[in-house]
Amino acid sequence: MPNATVVVTFDVHRAGREVIGETIGTTATMVYLPDVPPAERATVLRRAAVILAQHTAKDLTPDEIPLIRDVKLLQFVTAGVDFIPLRAFPEALPIASNGGAFAEPMAEHALAMTLAAAKRLFIEHRQVAQGVFNQFTPNRMLSGRVCGIFGFGGIGVATARLMRTLGMSIHAINRRGHSPEATAWIGTPAHLDVLLPAADVLVIAAPLSHATFKCIGQPC
């Protein structure tokens, strides 16, 4: 898309702008909307070929949303977009999320939460703060147990790799029912009733969408 205009709707710090500039090079002209005077924002948005956004409900005013209806791509930097008011955009507008961008940090968070629950971290911390040391109260070992992962994409795969180092067996669900990543078992959302009883730990890494909303507890 030579000489196209890429409009970034949110403020980006200097280091981030340098990375974006190095990546885009001379392919397109970069414009950062927070730098644009209010009277010129509409003109800039109308000529945009690509929009790079973080949260359009905050980055753009309601009157500015219709101005981007003809862009070639609305790209979000976030992986999840369930908080974005997508109904405000035309159905034909190409919209992309940044799937898998934060897979490793989210995987470490899932591991931390799992260890905190299995080892009763918060419960025992409160007990120690009260002078009670439950030295012989058993907690759960994770090695040899099953980690069930509902949503085996970027975050799910990264989580599986961490859980596997603890000796956990990975059971997973994705839309295809197969993955190049090693698992002890894998199925589709139709097999959720197989995954749930088998899992000692359940990690939900599926995007929140109409297809997954209330999926746990009800048929998908």
GROMACS .gro file of C-alpha atoms in nm:
model
  220
    1MET     CA    1   0.000   0.000   0.000
    2PRO     CA    2   0.259   0.261  -0.115
    3ASN     CA    3   0.210   0.621   0.005
    4ALA     CA    4  -0.087   0.514   0.212
    5THR     CA    5  -0.168   0.690   0.537
    6VAL     CA    6  -0.166   0.487   0.857
    7VAL     CA    7  -0.339   0.668   1.142
    8VAL     CA    8  -0.260   0.568   1.500
    9THR     CA    9  -0.554   0.677   1.715
   10PHE     CA   10  -0.383   0.655   2.057
   11ASP     CA   11  -0.074   0.812   2.207
   12VAL     CA   12   0.246   0.612   2.164
   13HIS     CA   13   0.565   0.685   2.356
   14ARG     CA   14   0.886   0.769   2.174
   15ALA     CA   15   1.035   0.418   2.182
   16GLY     CA   16   0.710   0.274   2.048
   17ARG     CA   17   0.702   0.525   1.764
   18GLU     CA   18   1.057   0.432   1.672
   19VAL     CA   19   0.960   0.064   1.650
   20ILE     CA   20   0.654   0.143   1.439
   21GLY     CA   21   0.860   0.369   1.214
   22GLU     CA   22   1.128   0.105   1.162
   23THR     CA   23   0.863  -0.156   1.083
   24ILE     CA   24   0.662   0.055   0.840
   25GLY     CA   25   0.961   0.229   0.681
   26THR     CA   26   0.865   0.419   0.367
   27THR     CA   27   0.569   0.195   0.290
   28ALA     CA   28   0.324   0.441   0.439
   29THR     CA   29   0.295   0.779   0.606
   30MET     CA   30   0.240   0.756   0.981
   31VAL     CA   31   0.009   1.004   1.153
   32TYR     CA   32  -0.052   1.002   1.529
   33LEU     CA   33  -0.400   1.136   1.594
   34PRO     CA   34  -0.323   1.281   1.941
   35ASP     CA   35  -0.072   1.511   1.767
   36VAL     CA   36  -0.332   1.642   1.521
   37PRO     CA   37  -0.514   1.972   1.600
   38PRO     CA   38  -0.886   1.912   1.669
   39ALA     CA   39  -0.990   2.103   1.357
   40GLU     CA   40  -0.784   1.869   1.135
   41ARG     CA   41  -0.877   1.532   1.284
   42ALA     CA   42  -1.169   1.472   1.047
   43THR     CA   43  -0.953   1.535   0.740
   44VAL     CA   44  -0.685   1.297   0.866
   45LEU     CA   45  -0.936   1.021   0.942
   46ARG     CA   46  -1.102   1.053   0.601
   47ARG     CA   47  -0.775   0.994   0.417
   48ALA     CA   48  -0.662   0.704   0.636
   49ALA     CA   49  -0.602   0.374   0.458
   50VAL     CA   50  -0.525   0.185   0.779
   51ILE     CA   51  -0.625   0.262   1.137
   52LEU     CA   52  -0.413   0.133   1.426
   53ALA     CA   53  -0.628   0.155   1.738
   54GLN     CA   54  -0.629   0.064   2.104
   55HIS     CA   55  -0.982   0.145   2.219
   56THR     CA   56  -1.193   0.324   1.960
   57ALA     CA   57  -1.463   0.414   2.213
   58LYS     CA   58  -1.200   0.625   2.391
   59ASP     CA   59  -0.974   0.716   2.097
   60LEU     CA   60  -1.250   0.845   1.869
   61THR     CA   61  -1.563   1.050   1.924
   62PRO     CA   62  -1.901   0.913   1.805
   63ASP     CA   63  -1.896   1.166   1.519
   64GLU     CA   64  -1.555   1.039   1.405
   65ILE     CA   65  -1.651   0.670   1.378
   66PRO     CA   66  -1.833   0.714   1.040
   67LEU     CA   67  -1.524   0.884   0.897
   68ILE     CA   68  -1.327   0.557   0.892
   69ARG     CA   69  -1.586   0.345   0.714
   70ASP     CA   70  -1.376   0.325   0.397
   71VAL     CA   71  -1.041   0.225   0.552
   72LYS     CA   72  -0.879  -0.092   0.421
   73LEU     CA   73  -0.806  -0.226   0.769
   74LEU     CA   74  -0.888  -0.141   1.130
   75GLN     CA   75  -0.610  -0.305   1.331
   76PHE     CA   76  -0.627  -0.324   1.710
   77VAL     CA   77  -0.310  -0.360   1.915
   78THR     CA   78  -0.497  -0.560   2.179
   79ALA     CA   79  -0.550  -0.934   2.152
   80GLY     CA   80  -0.903  -0.928   2.296
   81VAL     CA   81  -1.163  -0.694   2.147
   82ASP     CA   82  -1.473  -0.798   2.342
   83PHE     CA   83  -1.477  -0.451   2.506
   84ILE     CA   84  -1.477  -0.274   2.168
   85PRO     CA   85  -1.822  -0.155   2.045
   86LEU     CA   86  -1.788  -0.336   1.713
   87ARG     CA   87  -2.151  -0.276   1.621
   88ALA     CA   88  -2.062   0.088   1.564
   89PHE     CA   89  -1.863  -0.008   1.252
   90PRO     CA   90  -1.994  -0.106   0.908
   91GLU     CA   91  -2.019  -0.482   0.857
   92ALA     CA   92  -1.787  -0.468   0.555
   93LEU     CA   93  -1.505  -0.297   0.746
   94PRO     CA   94  -1.208  -0.538   0.785
   95ILE     CA   95  -1.119  -0.558   1.157
   96ALA     CA   96  -0.821  -0.744   1.302
   97SER     CA   97  -0.714  -0.811   1.659
   98ASN     CA   98  -0.358  -0.871   1.775
   99GLY     CA   99  -0.411  -1.236   1.863
  100GLY     CA  100  -0.132  -1.399   2.059
  101ALA     CA  101   0.058  -1.075   2.116
  102PHE     CA  102   0.055  -1.114   2.494
  103ALA     CA  103   0.060  -1.494   2.505
  104GLU     CA  104   0.370  -1.536   2.721
  105PRO     CA  105   0.274  -1.281   2.993
  106MET     CA  106  -0.078  -1.425   3.009
  107ALA     CA  107   0.063  -1.778   3.032
  108GLU     CA  108   0.280  -1.678   3.327
  109HIS     CA  109  -0.026  -1.521   3.490
  110ALA     CA  110  -0.222  -1.845   3.442
  111LEU     CA  111   0.065  -2.040   3.598
  112ALA     CA  112   0.087  -1.801   3.893
  113MET     CA  113  -0.288  -1.826   3.958
  114THR     CA  114  -0.275  -2.204   3.934
  115LEU     CA  115   0.012  -2.231   4.183
  116ALA     CA  116  -0.156  -1.985   4.419
  117ALA     CA  117  -0.474  -2.196   4.420
  118ALA     CA  118  -0.304  -2.536   4.440
  119LYS     CA  119  -0.070  -2.429   4.720
  120ARG     CA  120  -0.340  -2.234   4.910
  121LEU     CA  121  -0.111  -1.931   4.893
  122PHE     CA  122  -0.357  -1.661   5.000
  123ILE     CA  123  -0.525  -1.877   5.263
  124GLU     CA  124  -0.196  -1.975   5.427
  125HIS     CA  125  -0.056  -1.623   5.397
  126ARG     CA  126  -0.348  -1.490   5.602
  127GLN     CA  127  -0.292  -1.768   5.855
  128VAL     CA  128   0.078  -1.685   5.892
  129ALA     CA  129  -0.010  -1.316   5.935
  130GLN     CA  130  -0.220  -1.427   6.235
  131GLY     CA  131   0.066  -1.632   6.378
  132VAL     CA  132  -0.062  -1.969   6.258
  133PHE     CA  133   0.183  -2.184   6.061
  134ASN     CA  134   0.005  -2.485   5.909
  135GLN     CA  135   0.328  -2.668   5.840
  136PHE     CA  136   0.166  -3.009   5.799
  137THR     CA  137  -0.149  -2.909   5.611
  138PRO     CA  138  -0.122  -3.082   5.272
  139ASN     CA  139  -0.173  -2.894   4.948
  140ARG     CA  140  -0.208  -3.014   4.591
  141MET     CA  141   0.074  -3.138   4.372
  142LEU     CA  142   0.035  -3.045   4.008
  143SER     CA  143   0.274  -3.304   3.866
  144GLY     CA  144   0.085  -3.596   3.716
  145ARG     CA  145  -0.242  -3.406   3.699
  146VAL     CA  146  -0.439  -3.278   3.401
  147CYS     CA  147  -0.440  -2.917   3.285
  148GLY     CA  148  -0.744  -2.855   3.069
  149ILE     CA  149  -0.718  -2.562   2.830
  150PHE     CA  150  -1.032  -2.427   2.664
  151GLY     CA  151  -0.903  -2.213   2.377
  152PHE     CA  152  -0.581  -2.359   2.240
  153GLY     CA  153  -0.451  -2.059   2.049
  154GLY     CA  154  -0.154  -1.836   2.131
  155ILE     CA  155  -0.225  -1.804   2.503
  156GLY     CA  156  -0.338  -2.165   2.539
  157VAL     CA  157  -0.028  -2.305   2.370
  158ALA     CA  158   0.206  -2.082   2.573
  159THR     CA  159   0.028  -2.189   2.893
  160ALA     CA  160   0.054  -2.555   2.799
  161ARG     CA  161   0.430  -2.527   2.761
  162LEU     CA  162   0.466  -2.388   3.113
  163MET     CA  163   0.227  -2.639   3.266
  164ARG     CA  164   0.407  -2.925   3.095
  165THR     CA  165   0.731  -2.832   3.274
  166LEU     CA  166   0.549  -2.900   3.602
  167GLY     CA  167   0.470  -3.250   3.483
  168MET     CA  168   0.108  -3.181   3.395
  169SER     CA  169  -0.073  -3.360   3.113
  170ILE     CA  170  -0.237  -3.125   2.861
  171HIS     CA  171  -0.596  -3.171   2.746
  172ALA     CA  172  -0.713  -2.899   2.511
  173ILE     CA  173  -1.000  -2.771   2.302
  174ASN     CA  174  -0.986  -2.555   1.991
  175ARG     CA  175  -1.219  -2.508   1.695
  176ARG     CA  176  -1.027  -2.749   1.470
  177GLY     CA  177  -0.983  -3.037   1.711
  178HIS     CA  178  -0.613  -3.071   1.627
  179SER     CA  179  -0.292  -2.875   1.675
  180PRO     CA  180   0.079  -2.911   1.592
  181GLU     CA  181   0.144  -2.851   1.962
  182ALA     CA  182   0.174  -3.175   2.158
  183THR     CA  183  -0.124  -3.266   2.378
  184ALA     CA  184  -0.238  -3.579   2.556
  185TRP     CA  185  -0.588  -3.515   2.424
  186ILE     CA  186  -0.752  -3.251   2.207
  187GLY     CA  187  -1.108  -3.192   2.093
  188THR     CA  188  -1.350  -2.929   1.966
  189PRO     CA  189  -1.598  -2.717   2.167
  190ALA     CA  190  -1.847  -3.001   2.116
  191HIS     CA  191  -1.625  -3.210   2.347
  192LEU     CA  192  -1.634  -2.968   2.639
  193ASP     CA  193  -1.821  -3.230   2.843
  194VAL     CA  194  -1.517  -3.457   2.801
  195LEU     CA  195  -1.262  -3.193   2.899
  196LEU     CA  196  -1.425  -3.060   3.213
  197PRO     CA  197  -1.449  -3.385   3.415
  198ALA     CA  198  -1.090  -3.477   3.323
  199ALA     CA  199  -0.930  -3.145   3.418
  200ASP     CA  200  -0.772  -3.089   3.759
  201VAL     CA  201  -0.692  -2.733   3.647
  202LEU     CA  202  -0.901  -2.549   3.387
  203VAL     CA  203  -0.757  -2.255   3.195
  204ILE     CA  204  -1.002  -2.060   2.979
  205ALA     CA  205  -0.804  -1.891   2.702
  206ALA     CA  206  -1.083  -1.863   2.445
  207PRO     CA  207  -1.187  -1.517   2.324
  208LEU     CA  208  -1.514  -1.386   2.463
  209SER     CA  209  -1.752  -1.392   2.168
  210HIS     CA  210  -2.107  -1.492   2.081
  211ALA     CA  211  -1.977  -1.846   2.025
  212THR     CA  212  -1.815  -1.875   2.369
  213PHE     CA  213  -2.040  -1.656   2.587
  214LYS     CA  214  -2.189  -1.872   2.867
  215CYS     CA  215  -2.027  -2.179   2.711
  216ILE     CA  216  -1.929  -2.312   3.052
  217GLY     CA  217  -2.243  -2.449   3.216
  218GLN     CA  218  -2.442  -2.452   2.892
  219PRO     CA  219  -2.401  -2.620   2.552
  220CYS     CA  220  -2.176  -2.419   2.316
   0.00000   0.00000   0.00000
